[in-house]
């Protein structure tokens, strides 16, 4: 996506924490999402954060939002081999109802 | 509870042929979207529809047309397929802000 940037690859050892970063450009975006895509499958929502929040935690997932820098991160604690997938950051531009995705970060978990 | 249903799952076209990808959702969502997914480029928005009767261009609309036939259905048409349109196409729908977008299983299209 032209407005959302992510690094393309990340490799971590099983049991370590993974941090996937995302930057977006539209300060009017009010909802930011993390989706997971496993090979050959569609996209599955992992979590989302509203722009007036700084942090959201959901079990092993922690989302941090720095609205000033337009930076979003997803931390996966105790990463497992089943977490290997592509992770997409997305922003919803509510003024136009567009949902724009980043290019995706391919997470590889080494046993 | 079918969610978002896309057809077909696979399609091979010759250059210049036309086809329509169908998408239907049963969740009474107002917003529907068509994306294409290419390696290293993530999902790029082709067209979207914020409500029945409205459609708007996304990031990569050239070569495509859409129809929001009713609240349930949002179709994507390729009038004259080109090899550059070889991709995986995803349809999605979304309800109120803050809710998730539900995705179809994708259509793998190859244009030869």
mmCIF file of C-alpha atoms in Angstrom:
data_model
loop_
_atom_site.group_PDB
_atom_site.id
_atom_site.type_symbol
_atom_site.label_atom_id
_atom_site.label_comp_id
_atom_site.label_asym_id
_atom_site.label_seq_id
_atom_site.Cartn_x
_atom_site.Cartn_y
_atom_site.Cartn_z
ATOM 1 C CA UNK A 1 0.000 0.000 0.000
ATOM 2 C CA UNK A 2 1.260 3.423 -0.841
ATOM 3 C CA UNK A 3 0.584 4.932 2.568
ATOM 4 C CA UNK A 4 1.580 2.162 4.947
ATOM 5 C CA UNK A 5 5.125 0.831 5.286
ATOM 6 C CA UNK A 6 6.512 -2.289 6.916
ATOM 7 C CA UNK A 7 9.738 -4.199 6.743
ATOM 8 C CA UNK A 8 9.264 -7.270 4.573
ATOM 9 C CA UNK A 9 10.982 -9.971 6.638
ATOM 10 C CA UNK A 10 11.594 -10.867 10.274
ATOM 11 C CA UNK A 11 13.187 -13.975 11.699
ATOM 12 C CA UNK A 12 13.096 -14.937 15.390
ATOM 13 C CA UNK A 13 13.848 -17.973 17.524
ATOM 14 C CA UNK A 14 11.007 -19.910 19.096
ATOM 15 C CA UNK A 15 10.287 -18.565 22.572
ATOM 16 C CA UNK A 16 11.661 -15.088 21.847
ATOM 17 C CA UNK A 17 9.520 -12.002 21.378
ATOM 18 C CA UNK A 18 8.774 -10.697 17.893
ATOM 19 C CA UNK A 19 8.254 -7.025 17.179
ATOM 20 C CA UNK A 20 6.744 -6.026 13.851
ATOM 21 C CA UNK A 21 6.769 -2.350 12.998
ATOM 22 C CA UNK A 22 4.566 -0.251 10.768
ATOM 23 C CA UNK A 23 4.429 3.401 9.789
ATOM 24 C CA UNK A 24 1.443 5.140 8.283
ATOM 25 C CA UNK A 25 1.007 8.608 6.885
ATOM 26 C CA UNK A 26 -2.591 9.670 7.407
ATOM 27 C CA UNK A 27 -3.139 11.266 10.804
ATOM 28 C CA UNK A 28 -6.893 11.163 10.222
ATOM 29 C CA UNK A 29 -6.909 7.380 10.336
ATOM 30 C CA UNK A 30 -8.799 6.424 13.441
ATOM 31 C CA UNK A 31 -8.509 2.648 13.421
ATOM 32 C CA UNK A 32 -5.329 0.660 12.904
ATOM 33 C CA UNK A 33 -5.341 -3.085 12.432
ATOM 34 C CA UNK A 34 -3.065 -6.081 12.460
ATOM 35 C CA UNK A 35 -3.994 -9.016 10.244
ATOM 36 C CA UNK A 36 -2.357 -12.413 9.908
ATOM 37 C CA UNK A 37 -2.197 -14.451 6.723
ATOM 38 C CA UNK A 38 -1.110 -18.059 6.746
ATOM 39 C CA UNK A 39 0.059 -19.695 3.506
ATOM 40 C CA UNK A 40 -2.722 -20.144 0.965
ATOM 41 C CA UNK A 41 -5.313 -18.591 3.248
ATOM 42 C CA UNK A 42 -7.231 -15.347 3.534
ATOM 43 C CA UNK A 43 -6.599 -12.693 6.151
ATOM 44 C CA UNK A 44 -7.518 -13.042 9.788
ATOM 45 C CA UNK A 45 -7.870 -10.083 12.132
ATOM 46 C CA UNK A 46 -5.491 -10.329 15.084
ATOM 47 C CA UNK A 47 -6.214 -7.087 16.850
ATOM 48 C CA UNK A 48 -6.948 -3.428 16.280
ATOM 49 C CA UNK A 49 -6.397 -0.181 18.128
ATOM 50 C CA UNK A 50 -8.326 3.042 18.153
ATOM 51 C CA UNK A 51 -6.237 6.160 17.588
ATOM 52 C CA UNK A 52 -6.930 7.623 21.025
ATOM 53 C CA UNK A 53 -5.213 4.637 22.666
ATOM 54 C CA UNK A 54 -1.479 4.190 23.234
ATOM 55 C CA UNK A 55 -1.453 0.505 23.942
ATOM 56 C CA UNK A 56 -3.626 -2.537 23.735
ATOM 57 C CA UNK A 57 -2.819 -5.985 25.096
ATOM 58 C CA UNK A 58 -4.531 -9.209 24.187
ATOM 59 C CA UNK A 59 -2.921 -12.370 25.569
ATOM 60 C CA UNK A 60 0.457 -12.718 23.812
ATOM 61 C CA UNK A 61 -0.148 -9.694 21.606
ATOM 62 C CA UNK A 62 0.715 -6.115 22.516
ATOM 63 C CA UNK A 63 0.007 -3.214 20.184
ATOM 64 C CA UNK A 64 1.766 0.100 20.713
ATOM 65 C CA UNK A 65 0.696 3.265 18.929
ATOM 66 C CA UNK A 66 2.760 6.418 18.689
ATOM 67 C CA UNK A 67 0.368 8.785 17.004
ATOM 68 C CA UNK A 68 2.858 11.655 16.900
ATOM 69 C CA UNK A 69 5.298 9.589 14.832
ATOM 70 C CA UNK A 70 2.517 7.616 13.075
ATOM 71 C CA UNK A 71 4.181 4.419 14.223
ATOM 72 C CA UNK A 72 2.436 1.196 15.121
ATOM 73 C CA UNK A 73 4.024 -1.986 16.435
ATOM 74 C CA UNK A 74 2.889 -5.505 17.180
ATOM 75 C CA UNK A 75 4.743 -7.501 19.805
ATOM 76 C CA UNK A 76 4.206 -11.240 19.996
ATOM 77 C CA UNK A 77 5.469 -12.705 23.254
ATOM 78 C CA UNK A 78 6.830 -16.260 23.432
ATOM 79 C CA UNK A 79 6.725 -16.655 19.651
ATOM 80 C CA UNK A 80 5.772 -20.136 18.461
ATOM 81 C CA UNK A 81 6.295 -21.909 15.138
ATOM 82 C CA UNK A 82 2.563 -21.544 14.528
ATOM 83 C CA UNK A 83 3.064 -17.775 14.466
ATOM 84 C CA UNK A 84 4.990 -18.061 11.201
ATOM 85 C CA UNK A 85 2.906 -16.102 8.710
ATOM 86 C CA UNK A 86 2.648 -12.751 6.976
ATOM 87 C CA UNK A 87 1.467 -9.910 9.200
ATOM 88 C CA UNK A 88 -0.252 -6.911 7.678
ATOM 89 C CA UNK A 89 -0.717 -3.521 9.211
ATOM 90 C CA UNK A 90 -3.767 -1.608 7.939
ATOM 91 C CA UNK A 91 -5.315 1.788 8.496
ATOM 92 C CA UNK A 92 -8.926 2.748 8.096
ATOM 93 C CA UNK A 93 -9.405 6.214 6.742
ATOM 94 C CA UNK A 94 -12.809 6.917 8.153
ATOM 95 C CA UNK A 95 -13.325 10.078 6.155
ATOM 96 C CA UNK A 96 -13.390 7.971 2.994
ATOM 97 C CA UNK A 97 -14.042 4.554 4.497
ATOM 98 C CA UNK A 98 -10.921 3.215 2.792
ATOM 99 C CA UNK A 99 -8.871 0.469 4.379
ATOM 100 C CA UNK A 100 -5.252 0.561 3.213
ATOM 101 C CA UNK A 101 -2.806 -2.258 3.888
ATOM 102 C CA UNK A 102 0.937 -2.309 4.206
ATOM 103 C CA UNK A 103 3.082 -4.711 2.160
ATOM 104 C CA UNK A 104 3.176 -7.298 4.938
ATOM 105 C CA UNK A 105 5.978 -8.637 7.133
ATOM 106 C CA UNK A 106 6.862 -12.277 6.662
ATOM 107 C CA UNK A 107 7.657 -13.712 10.098
ATOM 108 C CA UNK A 108 9.761 -16.858 10.228
ATOM 109 C CA UNK A 109 10.087 -18.658 13.540
ATOM 110 C CA UNK A 110 13.165 -20.829 13.933
ATOM 111 C CA UNK A 111 12.665 -23.876 16.176
ATOM 112 C CA UNK B 1 -22.751 -18.461 8.590
ATOM 113 C CA UNK B 2 -20.942 -18.145 5.280
ATOM 114 C CA UNK B 3 -19.348 -14.725 5.871
ATOM 115 C CA UNK B 4 -17.779 -13.552 2.595
ATOM 116 C CA UNK B 5 -18.051 -15.844 -0.390
ATOM 117 C CA UNK B 6 -15.969 -15.332 -3.506
ATOM 118 C CA UNK B 7 -16.220 -17.163 -6.785
ATOM 119 C CA UNK B 8 -14.401 -18.602 -8.623
ATOM 120 C CA UNK B 9 -11.424 -19.808 -6.563
ATOM 121 C CA UNK B 10 -9.183 -20.258 -9.586
ATOM 122 C CA UNK B 11 -9.307 -18.896 -13.122
ATOM 123 C CA UNK B 12 -7.029 -18.882 -16.135
ATOM 124 C CA UNK B 13 -7.740 -16.315 -18.841
ATOM 125 C CA UNK B 14 -6.184 -15.523 -22.159
ATOM 126 C CA UNK B 15 -5.057 -11.955 -22.794
ATOM 127 C CA UNK B 16 -8.035 -9.904 -23.942
ATOM 128 C CA UNK B 17 -10.709 -12.105 -22.402
ATOM 129 C CA UNK B 18 -13.180 -10.688 -19.922
ATOM 130 C CA UNK B 19 -14.528 -12.060 -16.684
ATOM 131 C CA UNK B 20 -16.384 -11.075 -13.530
ATOM 132 C CA UNK B 21 -15.364 -12.028 -10.023
ATOM 133 C CA UNK B 22 -18.333 -12.403 -7.729
ATOM 134 C CA UNK B 23 -18.469 -11.558 -4.038
ATOM 135 C CA UNK B 24 -21.325 -11.828 -1.571
ATOM 136 C CA UNK B 25 -21.546 -11.234 2.176
ATOM 137 C CA UNK B 26 -24.306 -12.192 4.559
ATOM 138 C CA UNK B 27 -23.370 -9.958 7.501
ATOM 139 C CA UNK B 28 -25.382 -6.897 6.477
ATOM 140 C CA UNK B 29 -22.191 -4.849 6.150
ATOM 141 C CA UNK B 30 -22.293 -1.496 4.444
ATOM 142 C CA UNK B 31 -18.680 -1.437 3.224
ATOM 143 C CA UNK B 32 -17.171 -3.822 0.714
ATOM 144 C CA UNK B 33 -13.725 -3.909 -0.883
ATOM 145 C CA UNK B 34 -11.737 -5.518 -3.653
ATOM 146 C CA UNK B 35 -7.985 -6.001 -3.207
ATOM 147 C CA UNK B 36 -5.268 -7.633 -5.205
ATOM 148 C CA UNK B 37 -2.307 -9.288 -3.555
ATOM 149 C CA UNK B 38 1.067 -9.502 -5.244
ATOM 150 C CA UNK B 39 4.348 -10.716 -3.696
ATOM 151 C CA UNK B 40 6.136 -7.988 -1.763
ATOM 152 C CA UNK B 41 3.348 -5.473 -2.369
ATOM 153 C CA UNK B 42 0.790 -6.540 0.172
ATOM 154 C CA UNK B 43 -2.849 -5.910 -0.534
ATOM 155 C CA UNK B 44 -3.611 -3.017 -2.804
ATOM 156 C CA UNK B 45 -7.096 -1.583 -2.890
ATOM 157 C CA UNK B 46 -8.720 -1.698 -6.319
ATOM 158 C CA UNK B 47 -12.189 -0.363 -5.601
ATOM 159 C CA UNK B 48 -14.415 -0.037 -2.612
ATOM 160 C CA UNK B 49 -18.037 0.646 -1.843
ATOM 161 C CA UNK B 50 -18.986 2.466 1.339
ATOM 162 C CA UNK B 51 -22.664 1.717 0.885
ATOM 163 C CA UNK B 52 -25.140 0.249 -1.544
ATOM 164 C CA UNK B 53 -25.205 2.334 -4.698
ATOM 165 C CA UNK B 54 -21.791 3.949 -4.248
ATOM 166 C CA UNK B 55 -18.362 2.917 -5.495
ATOM 167 C CA UNK B 56 -14.988 4.639 -5.352
ATOM 168 C CA UNK B 57 -11.553 4.061 -6.783
ATOM 169 C CA UNK B 58 -8.802 2.712 -4.631
ATOM 170 C CA UNK B 59 -5.052 2.659 -5.254
ATOM 171 C CA UNK B 60 -4.997 0.604 -8.469
ATOM 172 C CA UNK B 61 -8.342 0.879 -10.303
ATOM 173 C CA UNK B 62 -7.107 0.910 -13.909
ATOM 174 C CA UNK B 63 -8.329 -2.042 -15.953
ATOM 175 C CA UNK B 64 -11.166 -2.883 -13.566
ATOM 176 C CA UNK B 65 -14.804 -2.005 -13.066
ATOM 177 C CA UNK B 66 -17.099 -2.781 -10.166
ATOM 178 C CA UNK B 67 -20.795 -3.032 -9.444
ATOM 179 C CA UNK B 68 -22.476 -2.869 -6.060
ATOM 180 C CA UNK B 69 -25.544 -4.756 -7.142
ATOM 181 C CA UNK B 70 -27.209 -4.615 -3.743
ATOM 182 C CA UNK B 71 -26.065 -4.562 -0.140
ATOM 183 C CA UNK B 72 -24.885 -8.169 -0.292
ATOM 184 C CA UNK B 73 -23.035 -8.292 -3.590
ATOM 185 C CA UNK B 74 -19.999 -6.487 -4.992
ATOM 186 C CA UNK B 75 -18.571 -7.716 -8.270
ATOM 187 C CA UNK B 76 -15.252 -6.965 -9.981
ATOM 188 C CA UNK B 77 -14.994 -7.042 -13.761
ATOM 189 C CA UNK B 78 -11.973 -7.282 -15.993
ATOM 190 C CA UNK B 79 -13.063 -6.143 -19.440
ATOM 191 C CA UNK B 80 -9.874 -7.064 -21.297
ATOM 192 C CA UNK B 81 -7.508 -9.110 -19.155
ATOM 193 C CA UNK B 82 -3.775 -8.430 -19.285
ATOM 194 C CA UNK B 83 -0.867 -10.501 -17.899
ATOM 195 C CA UNK B 84 -0.220 -7.694 -15.379
ATOM 196 C CA UNK B 85 -3.555 -8.592 -13.798
ATOM 197 C CA UNK B 86 -2.274 -12.010 -12.792
ATOM 198 C CA UNK B 87 -2.743 -11.907 -9.034
ATOM 199 C CA UNK B 88 -4.726 -13.163 -6.087
ATOM 200 C CA UNK B 89 -7.902 -11.158 -5.599
ATOM 201 C CA UNK B 90 -9.603 -10.747 -2.252
ATOM 202 C CA UNK B 91 -13.027 -9.399 -1.494
ATOM 203 C CA UNK B 92 -13.737 -8.041 1.984
ATOM 204 C CA UNK B 93 -16.604 -6.492 3.893
ATOM 205 C CA UNK B 94 -16.663 -4.389 7.024
ATOM 206 C CA UNK B 95 -19.333 -3.142 9.362
ATOM 207 C CA UNK B 96 -19.064 -0.186 11.701
ATOM 208 C CA UNK B 97 -15.626 1.370 12.408
ATOM 209 C CA UNK B 98 -13.538 -0.649 14.794
ATOM 210 C CA UNK B 99 -14.957 -3.930 13.662
ATOM 211 C CA UNK B 100 -12.930 -6.287 11.585
ATOM 212 C CA UNK B 101 -12.928 -6.688 7.852
ATOM 213 C CA UNK B 102 -13.966 -10.169 6.871
ATOM 214 C CA UNK B 103 -12.168 -11.595 3.879
ATOM 215 C CA UNK B 104 -13.133 -14.110 1.283
ATOM 216 C CA UNK B 105 -10.786 -16.989 0.539
ATOM 217 C CA UNK B 106 -9.401 -15.336 -2.570
ATOM 218 C CA UNK B 107 -9.427 -15.904 -6.320
ATOM 219 C CA UNK B 108 -6.185 -16.906 -7.965
ATOM 220 C CA UNK B 109 -6.250 -15.435 -11.454
ATOM 221 C CA UNK B 110 -3.675 -16.163 -14.125
ATOM 222 C CA UNK B 111 -3.689 -14.278 -17.409
ATOM 223 C CA UNK B 112 -1.626 -15.878 -20.149
#
